[in-house]
Amino acid sequence: PARARRRTRAEARTSTPHRSGRGRTGRTGGAPTTRWPLGARRTARRAHRQPGKRPDHRGEGRRLQHARPRLKTVLVTGAAQGIGKATAALFKQNGFRVLALDKKPAEVVYDLINLAGIPKLIASFGEIDVLVNNAGVLYCPPHDQFSEAQVQEILTVNLRAPVALIEAVAPQMKKRKSGRIVNVGSVAAFTGHPDLWYGATKAALLNITKSYA
């Protein structure tokens, strides 16, 4: 009967997953999918796009090589060992002038806990085209046994020093309209970590990087 068919269609419409609404969760082919609000998609696209240009999806290392005629001097912090040492070596192999900074024996010996001296330090280097904020401090006592000195050192070296270095090199980069700043993060920004202060500073550094960008 006609009425029965109409009821069936109405029931079918009410049982069909919502497909057009934005910001809802639905299913496609049996798998859950999340629909992002239109504004969020646009914001995400802008984060990877320069005005008037399409997104550049090449790795940062390849883009640095592409920009090599403009970029000559690199400052790498925490360069006496680990990631910092390997980063400094790679830049040197590719013909860059490298300022390898560390509180341990290094090309440039400086303790980043001395925030007040950072502007003068940067001024003494002249032009810096690339800043790699790699230095970090890590302690792993039980969470309730951190000394105040340890906490302050972690907060200063891991968080406040990168900000101070960015603020010190930014004016010259703006003036030249050229430069690169790389902040080295950690998975500890996204998950729990034995050193809760280290994890907190890496999460904060991630947020600061997004804010500057």
Coordinates of C-alpha atoms in Angstrom, one line a residue:
P1 CA 0.0 0.0 0.0
A2 CA 1.1 3.6 -0.7
R3 CA 1.0 4.5 3.0
A4 CA 3.1 1.6 3.9
R5 CA 5.7 2.5 1.3
R6 CA 5.9 6.1 2.6
R7 CA 6.4 4.9 6.2
T8 CA 9.2 2.6 5.0
R9 CA 11.0 5.5 3.2
A10 CA 10.6 7.7 6.3
E11 CA 12.1 5.0 8.5
A12 CA 15.0 4.6 6.0
R13 CA 15.7 8.3 6.1
T14 CA 15.8 8.4 9.9
S15 CA 18.1 5.3 10.1
T16 CA 20.6 6.6 7.5
P17 CA 23.8 8.0 9.2
H18 CA 24.1 11.8 8.9
R19 CA 26.3 12.5 5.9
S20 CA 26.3 16.2 5.4
G21 CA 26.8 17.8 8.8
R22 CA 30.2 19.2 9.7
G23 CA 31.8 18.5 13.0
R24 CA 30.0 15.1 13.4
T25 CA 31.2 11.6 13.7
G26 CA 29.7 9.1 11.2
R27 CA 30.7 5.8 9.5
T28 CA 31.9 5.2 6.0
G29 CA 32.1 1.7 4.8
G30 CA 31.8 0.4 8.3
A31 CA 34.8 2.4 9.6
P32 CA 34.3 5.4 12.0
T33 CA 35.3 8.8 10.5
T34 CA 35.5 12.2 12.0
R35 CA 34.3 15.2 10.0
W36 CA 36.3 18.3 10.8
P37 CA 34.5 21.7 11.0
L38 CA 35.2 23.7 7.8
G39 CA 37.1 26.4 9.7
A40 CA 39.4 23.8 11.3
R41 CA 40.3 22.4 7.8
R42 CA 41.1 25.9 6.5
T43 CA 43.2 26.6 9.6
A44 CA 45.2 23.4 9.1
R45 CA 45.8 24.2 5.5
R46 CA 47.0 27.8 6.3
A47 CA 49.6 26.3 8.8
H48 CA 51.4 24.7 5.9
R49 CA 51.0 27.5 3.3
Q50 CA 52.8 30.7 2.6
P51 CA 50.8 33.6 1.2
G52 CA 50.2 33.1 -2.6
K53 CA 52.0 29.7 -2.6
R54 CA 50.9 26.1 -2.3
P55 CA 52.1 24.0 0.7
D56 CA 55.7 22.8 0.6
H57 CA 55.7 19.2 1.7
R58 CA 59.4 18.6 1.2
G59 CA 61.4 17.6 4.3
E60 CA 62.9 20.5 6.2
G61 CA 66.4 19.2 5.4
R62 CA 65.7 19.4 1.7
R63 CA 64.3 22.9 2.0
L64 CA 67.4 24.0 3.9
Q65 CA 69.6 22.7 1.1
H66 CA 67.4 24.4 -1.5
A67 CA 67.9 27.7 0.5
R68 CA 71.6 27.2 0.8
P69 CA 72.7 30.3 -1.1
R70 CA 71.0 32.5 1.5
L71 CA 71.7 30.4 4.6
K72 CA 75.4 30.2 5.7
T73 CA 75.8 30.2 9.5
V74 CA 74.1 27.7 11.8
L75 CA 73.9 27.9 15.6
V76 CA 73.3 24.5 17.2
T77 CA 72.8 24.3 21.0
G78 CA 73.5 21.1 23.0
A79 CA 76.1 20.2 20.3
A80 CA 78.6 18.3 22.4
Q81 CA 76.8 15.0 22.1
G82 CA 73.8 13.1 20.7
I83 CA 71.4 14.7 18.3
G84 CA 73.1 18.1 18.6
K85 CA 76.5 16.8 17.7
A86 CA 75.2 14.8 14.7
T87 CA 73.3 17.9 13.5
A88 CA 76.3 20.1 13.7
A89 CA 78.4 17.5 11.9
L90 CA 75.9 17.2 9.1
F91 CA 75.7 21.0 8.6
K92 CA 79.5 21.1 8.4
Q93 CA 79.6 18.3 5.9
N94 CA 77.3 20.4 3.7
G95 CA 79.5 23.5 3.8
F96 CA 77.8 25.6 6.5
R97 CA 79.6 27.6 9.1
V98 CA 78.6 25.9 12.3
L99 CA 78.6 27.4 15.8
A100 CA 78.4 24.3 18.1
L101 CA 77.3 25.5 21.5
D102 CA 77.3 23.5 24.7
K103 CA 78.2 24.0 28.4
K104 CA 80.6 21.0 28.0
P105 CA 83.8 21.4 25.9
A106 CA 82.6 22.5 22.5
E107 CA 83.4 25.1 19.9
V108 CA 81.3 27.6 21.8
V109 CA 81.2 27.0 25.6
Y110 CA 78.2 28.6 27.2
D111 CA 75.7 27.6 29.9
L112 CA 72.2 28.5 28.7
I113 CA 71.0 28.8 32.3
N114 CA 72.5 32.3 32.0
L115 CA 69.6 33.9 30.2
A116 CA 70.8 37.5 30.8
G117 CA 73.9 36.9 28.7
I118 CA 72.1 35.5 25.6
P119 CA 71.5 38.8 23.7
K120 CA 75.2 39.7 24.1
L121 CA 76.3 36.2 23.0
I122 CA 74.1 36.3 19.9
A123 CA 75.4 39.8 19.0
S124 CA 79.0 38.5 19.2
F125 CA 78.3 35.9 16.5
G126 CA 77.2 38.3 13.8
E127 CA 74.7 37.0 11.3
I128 CA 73.0 33.7 12.2
D129 CA 70.9 32.2 9.4
V130 CA 69.8 29.0 11.2
L131 CA 69.1 28.4 14.9
V132 CA 68.7 24.8 16.1
N133 CA 67.4 24.8 19.7
N134 CA 68.5 21.3 20.7
A135 CA 69.9 21.7 24.2
G136 CA 68.0 20.0 27.0
V137 CA 68.3 18.9 30.6
L138 CA 66.8 15.7 32.0
Y139 CA 66.6 14.3 35.5
C140 CA 64.7 11.2 36.6
P141 CA 64.3 11.1 40.4
P142 CA 60.9 10.1 41.8
H143 CA 58.3 12.8 41.0
D144 CA 58.2 14.1 44.6
Q145 CA 62.0 14.2 45.0
F146 CA 63.1 16.9 42.5
S147 CA 65.1 19.6 44.1
E148 CA 64.2 23.2 43.3
A149 CA 67.6 23.7 41.6
Q150 CA 66.8 20.8 39.2
V151 CA 63.4 22.1 38.4
Q152 CA 64.7 25.6 37.7
E153 CA 67.5 24.2 35.5
I154 CA 65.1 22.1 33.4
L155 CA 62.6 25.0 33.0
T156 CA 65.4 27.5 32.1
V157 CA 67.5 25.4 29.7
N158 CA 64.6 23.5 28.0
L159 CA 62.1 26.3 27.7
R160 CA 63.2 29.8 28.6
A161 CA 66.6 29.6 26.8
P162 CA 65.0 28.6 23.5
V163 CA 62.6 31.5 23.7
A164 CA 65.5 33.9 24.6
L165 CA 67.5 32.6 21.7
I166 CA 64.6 33.0 19.3
E167 CA 64.0 36.6 20.5
A168 CA 67.7 37.4 20.1
V169 CA 68.0 36.1 16.5
A170 CA 64.6 37.1 15.2
P171 CA 65.3 40.8 14.6
Q172 CA 68.2 40.1 12.2
M173 CA 66.2 37.4 10.4
K174 CA 63.3 39.8 10.0
K175 CA 65.6 42.5 8.6
R176 CA 67.1 40.1 6.1
K177 CA 63.7 38.4 5.4
S178 CA 65.5 35.1 5.6
G179 CA 66.2 32.5 8.3
R180 CA 65.3 29.2 9.8
I181 CA 64.5 28.2 13.5
V182 CA 64.3 24.6 14.5
N183 CA 63.1 23.6 17.9
V184 CA 63.9 20.0 18.8
G185 CA 60.9 18.3 20.5
S186 CA 60.3 15.0 22.1
V187 CA 57.6 12.3 22.3
A188 CA 57.5 13.3 25.9
A189 CA 55.4 16.3 24.8
F190 CA 52.6 13.8 24.0
T191 CA 52.8 11.2 26.7
G192 CA 53.9 10.6 30.2
H193 CA 57.6 10.8 31.1
P194 CA 59.7 9.7 34.1
D195 CA 61.0 13.3 34.3
L196 CA 57.7 15.1 34.6
W197 CA 59.3 18.5 34.2
Y198 CA 61.2 17.5 31.1
G199 CA 57.9 16.4 29.5
A200 CA 56.2 19.6 30.6
T201 CA 58.9 21.8 29.0
K202 CA 58.7 19.8 25.7
A203 CA 54.9 20.2 25.6
A204 CA 55.3 23.9 26.2
L205 CA 58.1 24.2 23.6
L206 CA 55.7 22.6 21.1
N207 CA 53.0 25.2 21.9
I208 CA 55.6 28.0 21.7
T209 CA 56.7 26.8 18.3
K210 CA 53.1 26.9 17.0
S211 CA 52.6 30.4 18.6
Y212 CA 55.7 31.8 16.8
A213 CA 54.7 30.2 13.5

